[in-house]
Coordinates of N, CA, C and O in Angstrom, one line a residue:
M1124 N -12.8 21.8 7.1 CA -12.0 20.9 7.9 C -12.8 19.8 8.6 O -12.3 18.8 8.9
A1125 N -14.1 20.1 8.7 CA -15.0 19.1 9.3 C -15.0 17.8 8.5 O -15.1 16.7 9.0
A1126 N -14.9 18.0 7.2 CA -14.8 16.8 6.3 C -13.6 15.9 6.6 O -13.6 14.7 6.3
H1127 N -12.6 16.5 7.2 CA -11.4 15.7 7.5 C -11.3 15.4 9.0 O -10.2 14.9 9.4
S1128 N -12.3 15.6 9.7 CA -12.2 15.5 11.2 C -11.7 14.1 11.7 O -10.9 14.1 12.6
N1129 N -12.1 13.0 11.1 CA -11.6 11.7 11.5 C -10.1 11.6 11.2 O -9.4 11.1 12.1
D1130 N -9.7 12.0 10.0 CA -8.3 11.9 9.7 C -7.5 12.8 10.6 O -6.4 12.4 11.0
L1131 N -8.0 14.0 10.9 CA -7.2 14.9 11.7 C -7.1 14.4 13.1 O -6.1 14.6 13.8
F1132 N -8.2 13.8 13.6 CA -8.1 13.2 15.0 C -7.1 12.1 15.0 O -6.2 12.1 15.9
L1133 N -7.1 11.3 14.0 CA -6.1 10.2 13.9 C -4.7 10.8 13.8 O -3.7 10.3 14.5
L1134 N -4.5 11.9 13.0 CA -3.2 12.5 12.9 C -2.7 13.0 14.2 O -1.6 12.8 14.6
G1135 N -3.6 13.7 15.0 CA -3.2 14.2 16.3 C -2.8 13.0 17.2 O -1.8 13.1 18.0
L1136 N -3.6 12.0 17.2 CA -3.4 10.8 18.1 C -2.0 10.2 17.7 O -1.2 9.9 18.6
L1137 N -1.8 9.9 16.5 CA -0.6 9.3 16.0 C 0.7 10.1 16.2 O 1.8 9.6 16.3
S1138 N 0.5 11.4 16.3 CA 1.6 12.3 16.4 C 2.4 12.1 17.6 O 3.6 12.6 17.7
V1139 N 1.8 11.5 18.6 CA 2.6 11.2 19.9 C 2.8 9.7 20.1 O 3.4 9.4 21.2
M1140 N 2.5 8.9 19.2 CA 2.7 7.5 19.4 C 4.1 7.0 19.5 O 4.4 6.1 20.2
D1141 N 5.0 7.7 18.9 CA 6.5 7.4 19.0 C 6.9 7.5 20.5 O 7.6 6.7 21.0
A1142 N 6.4 8.6 21.1 CA 6.8 8.8 22.5 C 6.1 7.8 23.4 O 6.7 7.3 24.4
I1143 N 4.8 7.5 23.1 CA 4.1 6.5 23.9 C 4.7 5.1 23.8 O 4.8 4.4 24.8
L1144 N 5.0 4.7 22.6 CA 5.5 3.3 22.4 C 7.0 3.2 22.4 O 7.6 2.1 22.3
D1145 N 7.7 4.4 22.5 CA 9.2 4.4 22.5 C 9.7 3.7 21.3 O 10.6 2.8 21.4
Q1146 N 9.2 4.0 20.1 CA 9.6 3.4 18.8 C 9.6 4.5 17.8 O 8.9 5.5 17.9
P1147 N 10.4 4.3 16.8 CA 10.4 5.3 15.7 C 9.0 5.4 15.0 O 8.4 4.4 14.8
L1148 N 8.6 6.6 14.7 CA 7.2 6.8 14.1 C 7.1 6.1 12.8 O 6.1 5.5 12.5
A1149 N 8.2 6.1 12.0 CA 8.2 5.4 10.7 C 7.9 3.9 10.9 O 7.1 3.3 10.1
A1150 N 8.4 3.3 11.9 CA 8.2 1.8 12.2 C 6.8 1.6 12.6 O 6.1 0.6 12.2
I1151 N 6.2 2.5 13.4 CA 4.8 2.3 13.8 C 3.9 2.5 12.7 O 3.0 1.7 12.5
L1152 N 4.1 3.5 11.8 CA 3.3 3.7 10.7 C 3.3 2.6 9.6 O 2.3 2.4 9.0
A1153 N 4.5 2.0 9.5 CA 4.6 0.9 8.6 C 3.7 -0.3 8.9 O 3.3 -1.0 8.0
E1154 N 3.3 -0.4 10.1 CA 2.4 -1.5 10.6 C 0.9 -1.1 10.6 O 0.1 -2.0 10.8
L1155 N 0.6 0.1 10.3 CA -0.8 0.6 10.4 C -1.4 0.9 9.0 O -0.8 1.5 8.2
P1156 N -2.7 0.5 8.8 CA -3.4 0.9 7.6 C -3.9 2.3 7.7 O -5.1 2.5 8.0
V1157 N -3.1 3.3 7.5 CA -3.4 4.7 7.6 C -3.3 5.3 6.3 O -2.4 5.0 5.5
R1158 N -4.2 6.3 6.0 CA -4.1 7.0 4.7 C -2.7 7.6 4.5 O -2.1 8.1 5.4
N1159 N -2.3 7.7 3.2 CA -1.0 8.2 2.9 C -0.8 9.6 3.3 O 0.3 10.0 3.8
D1160 N -1.8 10.5 3.2 CA -1.6 11.9 3.5 C -1.4 12.0 5.0 O -0.7 12.9 5.4
V1161 N -2.0 11.2 5.8 CA -1.8 11.2 7.3 C -0.3 10.7 7.6 O 0.4 11.4 8.3
K1162 N 0.1 9.6 6.9 CA 1.4 9.1 7.1 C 2.5 10.2 6.7 O 3.5 10.4 7.4
E1163 N 2.2 10.8 5.6 CA 3.2 11.8 5.1 C 3.3 13.0 6.0 O 4.4 13.5 6.2
A1164 N 2.2 13.4 6.6 CA 2.2 14.6 7.5 C 3.1 14.2 8.7 O 3.9 15.0 9.2
L1165 N 2.8 13.0 9.2 CA 3.6 12.5 10.4 C 5.0 12.3 10.2 O 5.9 12.4 11.1
L1166 N 5.4 12.0 8.9 CA 6.8 11.8 8.6 C 7.4 13.1 8.1 O 8.5 13.1 7.4
E1167 N 6.8 14.3 8.4 CA 7.3 15.6 8.1 C 7.4 15.9 6.6 O 8.2 16.8 6.2
R1168 N 6.5 15.3 5.8 CA 6.5 15.6 4.4 C 5.5 16.7 4.2 O 4.4 16.7 4.8
P1169 N 5.8 17.7 3.3 CA 4.9 18.8 3.1 C 3.5 18.4 2.6 O 3.4 17.4 1.9
G1170 N 2.5 19.2 3.0 CA 1.1 18.9 2.5 C 0.2 19.6 3.5 O 0.5 20.1 4.5
Q1171 N -1.1 19.5 3.1 CA -2.2 20.2 3.9 C -2.3 19.6 5.3 O -2.4 20.4 6.2
Y1172 N -2.2 18.3 5.4 CA -2.3 17.7 6.7 C -1.1 18.1 7.6 O -1.3 18.3 8.8
K1173 N 0.0 18.2 7.0 CA 1.2 18.6 7.8 C 1.0 20.0 8.3 O 1.3 20.4 9.4
D1174 N 0.5 20.9 7.4 CA 0.2 22.3 7.8 C -0.8 22.3 8.9 O -0.7 23.1 9.9
M1175 N -1.8 21.5 8.9 CA -2.8 21.5 9.9 C -2.3 21.0 11.2 O -2.6 21.6 12.3
L1176 N -1.4 20.0 11.2 CA -0.8 19.5 12.4 C 0.1 20.6 13.0 O 0.1 20.9 14.2
D1177 N 0.9 21.2 12.1 CA 1.8 22.3 12.6 C 1.0 23.4 13.1 O 1.4 24.1 14.1
L1178 N -0.1 23.7 12.6 CA -1.0 24.8 13.1 C -1.5 24.5 14.5 O -1.5 25.3 15.4
A1179 N -1.9 23.3 14.7 CA -2.4 22.9 16.0 C -1.3 22.9 17.1 O -1.5 23.5 18.2
I1180 N -0.1 22.5 16.7 CA 1.0 22.5 17.6 C 1.4 24.0 17.9 O 1.7 24.4 19.0
A1181 N 1.4 24.8 16.8 CA 1.7 26.2 17.0 C 0.7 26.9 18.0 O 1.1 27.7 18.8
H1182 N -0.5 26.6 17.8 CA -1.5 27.1 18.8 C -1.3 26.7 20.2 O -1.3 27.5 21.1
E1183 N -1.0 25.4 20.4 CA -0.7 24.9 21.7 C 0.5 25.6 22.3 O 0.6 25.7 23.5
R1184 N 1.5 25.9 21.5 CA 2.7 26.6 22.0 C 2.6 28.1 22.0 O 3.6 28.7 22.3
A1185 N 1.5 28.6 21.6 CA 1.4 30.1 21.5 C 2.4 30.7 20.6 O 3.0 31.7 20.8
D1186 N 2.7 30.0 19.5 CA 3.7 30.4 18.5 C 3.0 31.2 17.4 O 2.6 30.7 16.4
W1187 N 2.8 32.5 17.7 CA 2.0 33.4 16.9 C 2.6 33.6 15.5 O 1.9 33.8 14.5
E1188 N 3.9 33.6 15.5 CA 4.6 33.8 14.2 C 4.3 32.6 13.2 O 4.0 32.8 12.1
A1189 N 4.3 31.4 13.8 CA 4.0 30.2 12.9 C 2.6 30.2 12.5 O 2.2 29.9 11.4
I1190 N 1.7 30.6 13.4 CA 0.3 30.7 13.1 C 0.1 31.7 12.0 O -0.7 31.5 11.0
S1191 N 0.8 32.8 12.0 CA 0.7 33.9 11.0 C 1.1 33.3 9.6 O 0.6 33.8 8.6
L1192 N 2.0 32.4 9.6 CA 2.5 31.8 8.3 C 1.6 30.7 7.8 O 1.3 30.6 6.6
L1193 N 1.1 29.9 8.8 CA 0.3 28.7 8.4 C -1.2 29.1 8.1 O -1.8 28.4 7.2
A1194 N -1.8 30.0 8.8 CA -3.2 30.3 8.6 C -3.6 30.6 7.1 O -4.5 30.0 6.6
P1195 N -2.8 31.5 6.5 CA -3.2 31.8 5.1 C -3.0 30.7 4.2 O -3.7 30.5 3.2
R1196 N -2.0 29.8 4.4 CA -1.8 28.6 3.6 C -3.0 27.7 3.6 O -3.2 27.0 2.7
L1197 N -3.7 27.7 4.8 CA -4.9 26.8 4.9 C -6.2 27.6 4.6 O -7.2 27.0 4.8
G1198 N -6.1 28.8 4.2 CA -7.3 29.6 3.8 C -8.0 30.0 5.1 O -9.2 30.2 5.0
L1199 N -7.3 30.3 6.2 CA -7.9 30.7 7.4 C -7.5 32.1 7.9 O -6.4 32.5 7.5
E1200 N -8.4 32.7 8.6 CA -8.0 34.0 9.2 C -7.5 33.6 10.6 O -7.9 32.7 11.2
E1201 N -6.5 34.3 11.1 CA -5.9 34.0 12.4 C -6.9 34.0 13.5 O -6.8 33.2 14.4
D1202 N -7.8 34.9 13.5 CA -8.8 35.0 14.6 C -9.8 33.8 14.6 O -10.5 33.6 15.5
Q1203 N -9.8 33.0 13.5 CA -10.6 31.7 13.5 C -9.9 30.6 14.2 O -10.6 29.6 14.6
I1204 N -8.6 30.6 14.4 CA -7.9 29.5 14.9 C -8.3 29.1 16.3 O -8.6 27.9 16.5
P1205 N -8.5 30.0 17.3 CA -8.9 29.5 18.6 C -10.2 28.7 18.6 O -10.4 27.7 19.2
E1206 N -11.2 29.3 17.8 CA -12.5 28.6 17.8 C -12.4 27.2 17.1 O -13.0 26.3 17.6
I1207 N -11.6 27.1 16.1 CA -11.4 25.8 15.4 C -10.7 24.9 16.4 O -11.1 23.7 16.5
Y1208 N -9.7 25.3 17.1 CA -9.0 24.5 18.0 C -9.9 24.0 19.1 O -9.9 22.8 19.4
F1209 N -10.6 24.9 19.7 CA -11.5 24.4 20.8 C -12.6 23.6 20.4 O -13.1 22.7 21.1
S1210 N -13.1 23.8 19.2 CA -14.1 22.9 18.6 C -13.6 21.5 18.4 O -14.2 20.5 18.7
A1211 N -12.3 21.4 18.0 CA -11.7 20.1 17.8 C -11.5 19.4 19.2 O -11.7 18.2 19.3
V1212 N -11.1 20.2 20.2 CA -10.9 19.6 21.5 C -12.3 19.1 22.1 O -12.4 18.0 22.6
D1213 N -13.3 19.9 21.8 CA -14.7 19.5 22.3 C -15.1 18.2 21.5 O -15.7 17.3 22.1
W1214 N -14.8 18.1 20.2 CA -15.1 17.0 19.4 C -14.4 15.7 20.0 O -15.0 14.7 20.2
A1215 N -13.1 15.9 20.3 CA -12.4 14.7 20.8 C -12.9 14.3 22.2 O -12.9 13.1 22.5
S1216 N -13.2 15.3 23.0 CA -13.8 15.0 24.3 C -15.1 14.2 24.2 O -15.3 13.3 25.0
A1217 N -15.9 14.6 23.3 CA -17.2 14.0 23.1 C -17.0 12.5 22.6 O -17.7 11.6 23.1
L1218 N -16.0 12.4 21.7 CA -15.7 11.1 21.2 C -15.2 10.1 22.4 O -15.7 9.0 22.5
R1219 N -14.4 10.7 23.2 CA -13.9 9.9 24.4 C -15.0 9.5 25.3 O -15.0 8.4 25.9
R1220 N -16.0 10.4 25.5 CA -17.1 10.1 26.4 C -18.1 9.2 25.7 O -19.1 8.7 26.4
G1221 N -18.0 9.0 24.4 CA -19.0 8.2 23.7 C -20.3 8.9 23.4 O -21.3 8.3 23.1
A1222 N -20.2 10.2 23.4 CA -21.3 11.1 23.1 C -21.5 11.1 21.6 O -20.6 10.9 20.8
P1223 N -22.7 11.4 21.1 CA -22.9 11.6 19.7 C -22.1 12.7 19.1 O -21.9 13.7 19.8
I1224 N -21.5 12.5 18.0 CA -20.6 13.4 17.4 C -21.2 14.1 16.2 O -21.8 13.5 15.4
S1225 N -21.1 15.4 16.2 CA -21.6 16.2 15.0 C -20.3 16.8 14.4 O -19.6 17.5 15.1
A1226 N -20.1 16.6 13.1 CA -18.9 17.1 12.5 C -19.0 18.5 12.0 O -20.0 19.0 11.8

């Protein structure tokens, strides 16, 4: 997942843009030069990035049933999810502070 860290950060950021800008997400994405797999995940189309976004949301909501379904599809053990999630949060926090990032 580290190889996808920039795309996944952008995916998470864009996942709330419709609420921030009060516009349909499809309209926002039409104006942005974003990779197709990121756009497709945000537009609810099946794929690995969609599964990763759904997994992050499930973790935030403590939706253990969804985590049990998504983790194997992504080749993860359920007990790995908290560490991966908090690592991503730390990565995003370091990025926000302008600290050096290690993927």
